[in-house]
XYZ file of C-alpha atoms in Angstrom:
312
model
C 57.239 53.446 26.217
C 54.881 51.739 24.735
C 55.953 52.767 21.487
C 59.390 52.085 22.580
C 57.653 48.190 24.380
C 56.284 47.618 20.531
C 59.730 48.563 19.117
C 61.517 45.762 20.942
C 58.885 43.236 20.418
C 58.326 43.486 17.028
C 62.291 44.316 16.939
C 62.749 40.180 18.912
C 59.533 38.752 16.345
C 62.494 39.939 12.877
C 65.084 38.364 14.693
C 62.745 35.076 15.062
C 61.202 35.863 11.701
C 65.513 35.877 10.657
C 66.127 32.499 11.915
C 63.286 30.714 10.944
C 64.057 31.596 6.908
C 67.136 30.055 7.722
C 66.340 26.565 8.924
C 63.201 27.164 6.296
C 65.616 27.616 2.926
C 68.678 26.308 4.193
C 72.187 27.242 2.307
C 70.840 26.499 -0.511
C 71.519 30.467 -1.832
C 74.745 32.537 -0.654
C 71.630 34.891 1.272
C 70.379 31.819 2.661
C 73.582 30.726 4.665
C 73.936 33.053 6.304
C 70.865 32.929 8.131
C 71.403 29.439 7.775
C 74.021 30.009 9.732
C 72.847 32.293 13.204
C 72.951 30.060 16.334
C 70.315 29.073 18.621
C 72.049 30.024 20.674
C 72.299 33.667 19.876
C 68.873 33.474 19.715
C 68.227 32.673 22.520
C 70.402 35.198 24.431
C 68.558 38.006 22.709
C 65.035 36.737 23.601
C 66.311 36.195 26.987
C 67.175 39.744 26.929
C 64.146 41.117 24.867
C 62.037 39.249 27.280
C 63.636 40.798 30.217
C 63.613 44.679 28.398
C 59.586 43.789 28.669
C 59.341 43.116 31.788
C 60.496 46.089 33.170
C 58.537 48.107 31.083
C 55.884 46.444 32.541
C 54.103 44.855 28.706
C 53.396 41.786 29.664
C 51.514 40.451 26.937
C 54.061 40.783 25.139
C 56.918 39.902 27.878
C 55.153 37.492 28.280
C 54.377 35.725 23.759
C 58.267 36.288 23.865
C 58.984 34.060 27.114
C 56.861 31.338 25.207
C 59.010 31.787 22.403
C 62.095 31.150 24.216
C 60.731 28.526 25.519
C 60.099 26.228 22.977
C 64.191 27.715 21.572
C 64.852 26.542 24.461
C 63.787 22.796 24.205
C 64.511 23.015 20.772
C 67.957 23.834 22.034
C 68.736 21.347 24.477
C 66.375 18.235 22.784
C 66.880 19.176 19.303
C 70.046 20.353 18.061
C 71.794 18.343 21.234
C 70.526 15.707 23.635
C 72.014 17.124 26.773
C 70.603 15.313 29.298
C 71.466 11.425 26.961
C 74.390 9.237 27.770
C 75.627 5.994 25.663
C 77.425 3.194 27.754
C 77.808 1.796 24.554
C 80.084 0.291 22.530
C 81.151 -1.348 18.833
C 83.742 -3.705 17.166
C 85.050 -1.040 15.566
C 86.247 2.465 17.148
C 86.992 5.506 15.051
C 88.362 8.634 16.639
C 87.742 12.306 13.593
C 90.143 14.968 14.777
C 90.876 18.512 12.544
C 94.122 19.500 14.637
C 93.689 23.510 13.213
C 95.685 24.324 15.885
C 99.794 25.459 17.068
C 101.335 22.024 15.967
C 104.018 23.399 16.976
C 102.786 24.027 21.802
C 101.083 21.700 21.444
C 102.549 17.612 19.587
C 103.547 15.868 22.430
C 100.313 16.526 24.340
C 97.883 16.252 20.896
C 99.978 12.940 20.273
C 99.229 11.887 24.362
C 95.342 11.909 24.279
C 95.470 9.701 20.011
C 96.791 7.243 22.445
C 95.047 7.653 25.654
C 91.978 6.936 22.688
C 93.139 4.716 21.039
C 90.796 4.152 18.785
C 90.802 1.093 15.918
C 91.286 3.818 12.856
C 92.431 7.595 13.857
C 92.141 10.340 11.395
C 93.497 13.174 11.629
C 93.509 16.471 9.414
C 96.357 18.401 9.124
C 98.013 16.431 11.798
C 101.833 16.766 9.901
C 104.294 17.213 13.843
C 102.212 14.750 15.398
C 102.586 11.842 13.854
C 105.985 11.311 14.232
C 106.115 12.256 18.273
C 107.550 8.813 19.737
C 104.718 8.808 21.749
C 102.880 7.509 18.397
C 105.519 5.823 17.065
C 105.471 3.260 20.358
C 101.544 3.145 20.310
C 101.376 2.266 16.543
C 104.263 -0.504 17.360
C 105.024 -3.368 14.840
C 101.527 -3.938 13.307
C 100.590 -0.249 13.151
C 100.074 2.031 9.648
C 101.086 5.600 9.221
C 98.923 6.504 6.162
C 99.540 9.194 5.276
C 97.772 11.261 2.005
C 97.375 14.310 1.392
C 96.925 16.075 4.111
C 95.181 14.054 6.284
C 97.005 11.322 8.660
C 95.132 7.560 8.941
C 97.114 5.734 12.183
C 95.994 1.721 12.143
C 96.659 -1.977 12.767
C 94.155 -2.410 10.798
C 95.375 -4.334 6.717
C 95.320 -0.802 4.359
C 93.334 -2.421 1.533
C 93.489 1.319 -0.702
C 94.795 4.896 -0.303
C 94.591 7.576 -3.054
C 94.009 10.673 -3.906
C 90.363 12.323 -4.969
C 90.493 15.131 -4.704
C 92.599 17.964 -4.133
C 91.379 20.975 -6.080
C 91.211 24.835 -4.754
C 90.482 24.326 -0.995
C 88.431 21.107 -1.781
C 90.854 17.480 -0.788
C 89.053 14.217 -0.490
C 90.917 10.696 -0.540
C 90.395 7.968 0.389
C 91.377 4.916 2.684
C 90.175 1.577 2.547
C 90.447 -1.067 5.153
C 89.963 -4.582 6.278
C 87.663 -4.529 9.008
C 85.784 -7.837 7.472
C 87.005 -9.139 11.201
C 85.352 -6.054 12.313
C 82.431 -5.467 10.723
C 82.227 -8.551 7.879
C 82.990 -6.152 5.074
C 86.065 -4.009 3.912
C 85.649 -0.514 4.829
C 85.854 3.274 2.245
C 86.623 6.708 4.154
C 86.916 9.438 2.793
C 88.704 11.548 4.394
C 86.429 15.845 3.552
C 88.437 18.677 4.036
C 85.980 21.941 2.578
C 87.318 25.512 2.173
C 85.509 27.396 6.032
C 85.375 30.299 3.674
C 82.191 31.626 4.421
C 81.973 34.243 1.660
C 81.769 31.390 -0.140
C 78.836 29.831 -0.846
C 78.886 26.457 -0.302
C 76.059 24.898 -2.451
C 79.080 26.257 -4.840
C 81.448 23.994 -3.279
C 79.289 20.919 -3.376
C 78.577 21.391 -6.975
C 81.957 21.701 -7.645
C 83.361 18.463 -5.080
C 81.424 16.679 -6.696
C 81.552 16.978 -9.841
C 86.199 16.166 -9.486
C 84.346 13.144 -7.119
C 82.853 11.780 -10.241
C 85.641 12.875 -12.034
C 88.081 10.481 -10.606
C 85.802 7.251 -10.467
C 84.945 7.741 -6.765
C 82.919 4.436 -5.420
C 80.489 4.789 -3.054
C 81.815 5.020 0.193
C 81.092 4.218 3.543
C 81.985 6.366 6.763
C 82.608 10.416 6.008
C 84.365 12.478 7.952
C 85.969 15.688 7.878
C 85.865 19.037 8.387
C 82.622 19.723 5.721
C 82.059 23.949 7.023
C 78.697 23.040 6.449
C 76.267 22.217 9.909
C 73.809 19.783 10.641
C 70.465 19.444 8.495
C 72.562 21.590 6.172
C 70.586 21.295 2.557
C 74.354 21.778 0.674
C 75.724 18.793 2.911
C 72.718 16.556 1.622
C 73.387 16.843 -1.936
C 76.988 15.768 -1.489
C 76.246 12.970 0.102
C 72.280 12.333 0.276
C 71.757 8.249 1.106
C 74.236 9.041 4.235
C 73.154 9.576 8.087
C 74.841 11.765 10.602
C 75.972 9.732 12.847
C 75.587 11.942 15.387
C 71.624 11.469 14.150
C 71.998 7.649 14.808
C 73.427 7.580 18.382
C 75.103 10.390 19.249
C 74.134 11.899 23.519
C 75.353 14.610 25.477
C 75.897 18.009 22.816
C 76.834 17.687 19.431
C 78.626 21.564 19.133
C 82.301 20.621 17.104
C 82.868 24.197 16.722
C 85.126 26.565 18.521
C 85.757 23.640 21.039
C 86.213 26.378 23.985
C 83.109 27.574 23.236
C 81.101 25.317 20.379
C 77.853 26.404 18.583
C 78.260 24.937 14.996
C 78.451 21.492 14.091
C 80.674 21.491 11.237
C 82.148 18.402 11.613
C 81.131 15.373 10.601
C 80.782 11.401 10.593
C 78.410 10.485 7.458
C 77.756 6.349 7.573
C 75.789 4.548 5.116
C 72.570 2.345 5.832
C 74.618 -0.911 6.383
C 77.133 1.125 9.046
C 75.509 -0.106 12.910
C 76.875 2.783 14.825
C 76.634 1.798 18.315
C 77.612 4.948 20.097
C 79.011 8.646 18.116
C 80.350 11.051 20.596
C 82.742 14.447 21.209
C 85.744 14.203 23.112
C 86.949 17.539 24.257
C 90.685 18.170 24.145
C 91.240 20.985 26.017
C 92.942 21.639 22.581
C 92.373 23.412 19.882
C 89.629 24.777 17.859
C 88.132 21.745 16.731
C 85.915 18.858 19.160
C 86.970 15.003 18.665
C 84.610 13.182 17.153
C 83.993 9.217 18.647
C 82.752 6.383 16.332
C 82.012 2.829 17.394
C 80.574 -0.024 14.820
C 78.388 -3.080 15.428
C 79.297 -5.918 13.686
C 76.760 -6.909 10.850
C 76.541 -10.633 13.145
C 75.990 -9.289 15.778
C 73.027 -6.504 14.533
C 71.876 -9.303 12.883
C 71.290 -11.309 15.861
C 69.522 -9.358 17.837
């Protein structure tokens, strides 16, 4: 019995060490990205189960040790990876929505369109929103002043004046489009948005994807973005994500409240959708909306104007 409880304890310790190793080395290499992607929630469940087993085996010392480690992981899960007890009532001057619509457009088009109208963002960026953009309710919502800007797999709805729309990258599953909008009235300057959709295949090296994407961006003579929105298929604190846009911060880190995970919507374990902001943008709030549709949660960001920030 002692040998079995010792084996259980060593197994639990080994799993925790692998998770810690993944967090430390991140997705710098193909082998390490598998460790980096181990969900914290899975570690919580595993630790709880092994602790209960050790209690039943009457291994007091090891069960106390694992119980303490479990409590540490609970704290990390609730207060570091997420901010489950925090809420926000703040509102900004510019409301921005981002939604990766990797779900059946035929069956759920009307529901998807109704939700977009209900959220009523100044800028709504959809990835794979092909059929939704033709819904009558969308056309009615936009009215005569509304713009529907389509580029690659992206559709952007806005009433703001577009200054530039172009494809930056469309190669081997890497899609990046540029949207430049006149937001001077709202936030005091123009807004350069990169819409991003990167490969989802977990067998591909994230570092290699970023290397190729950065090379293609240089060839496109792309300007520096103010805001990057999309499905990166890279989690928060990813080394590859940091290398991609080293001078930008995640909107959730700066102004997020509640849960941070965006995928899978039905039982989210990963934050793979991001809104990255440069230092000149001032987020008032960032939150995730469960659309009850599809696989990704909706990202919602509100920005403060420069005048308001300067007054503060």
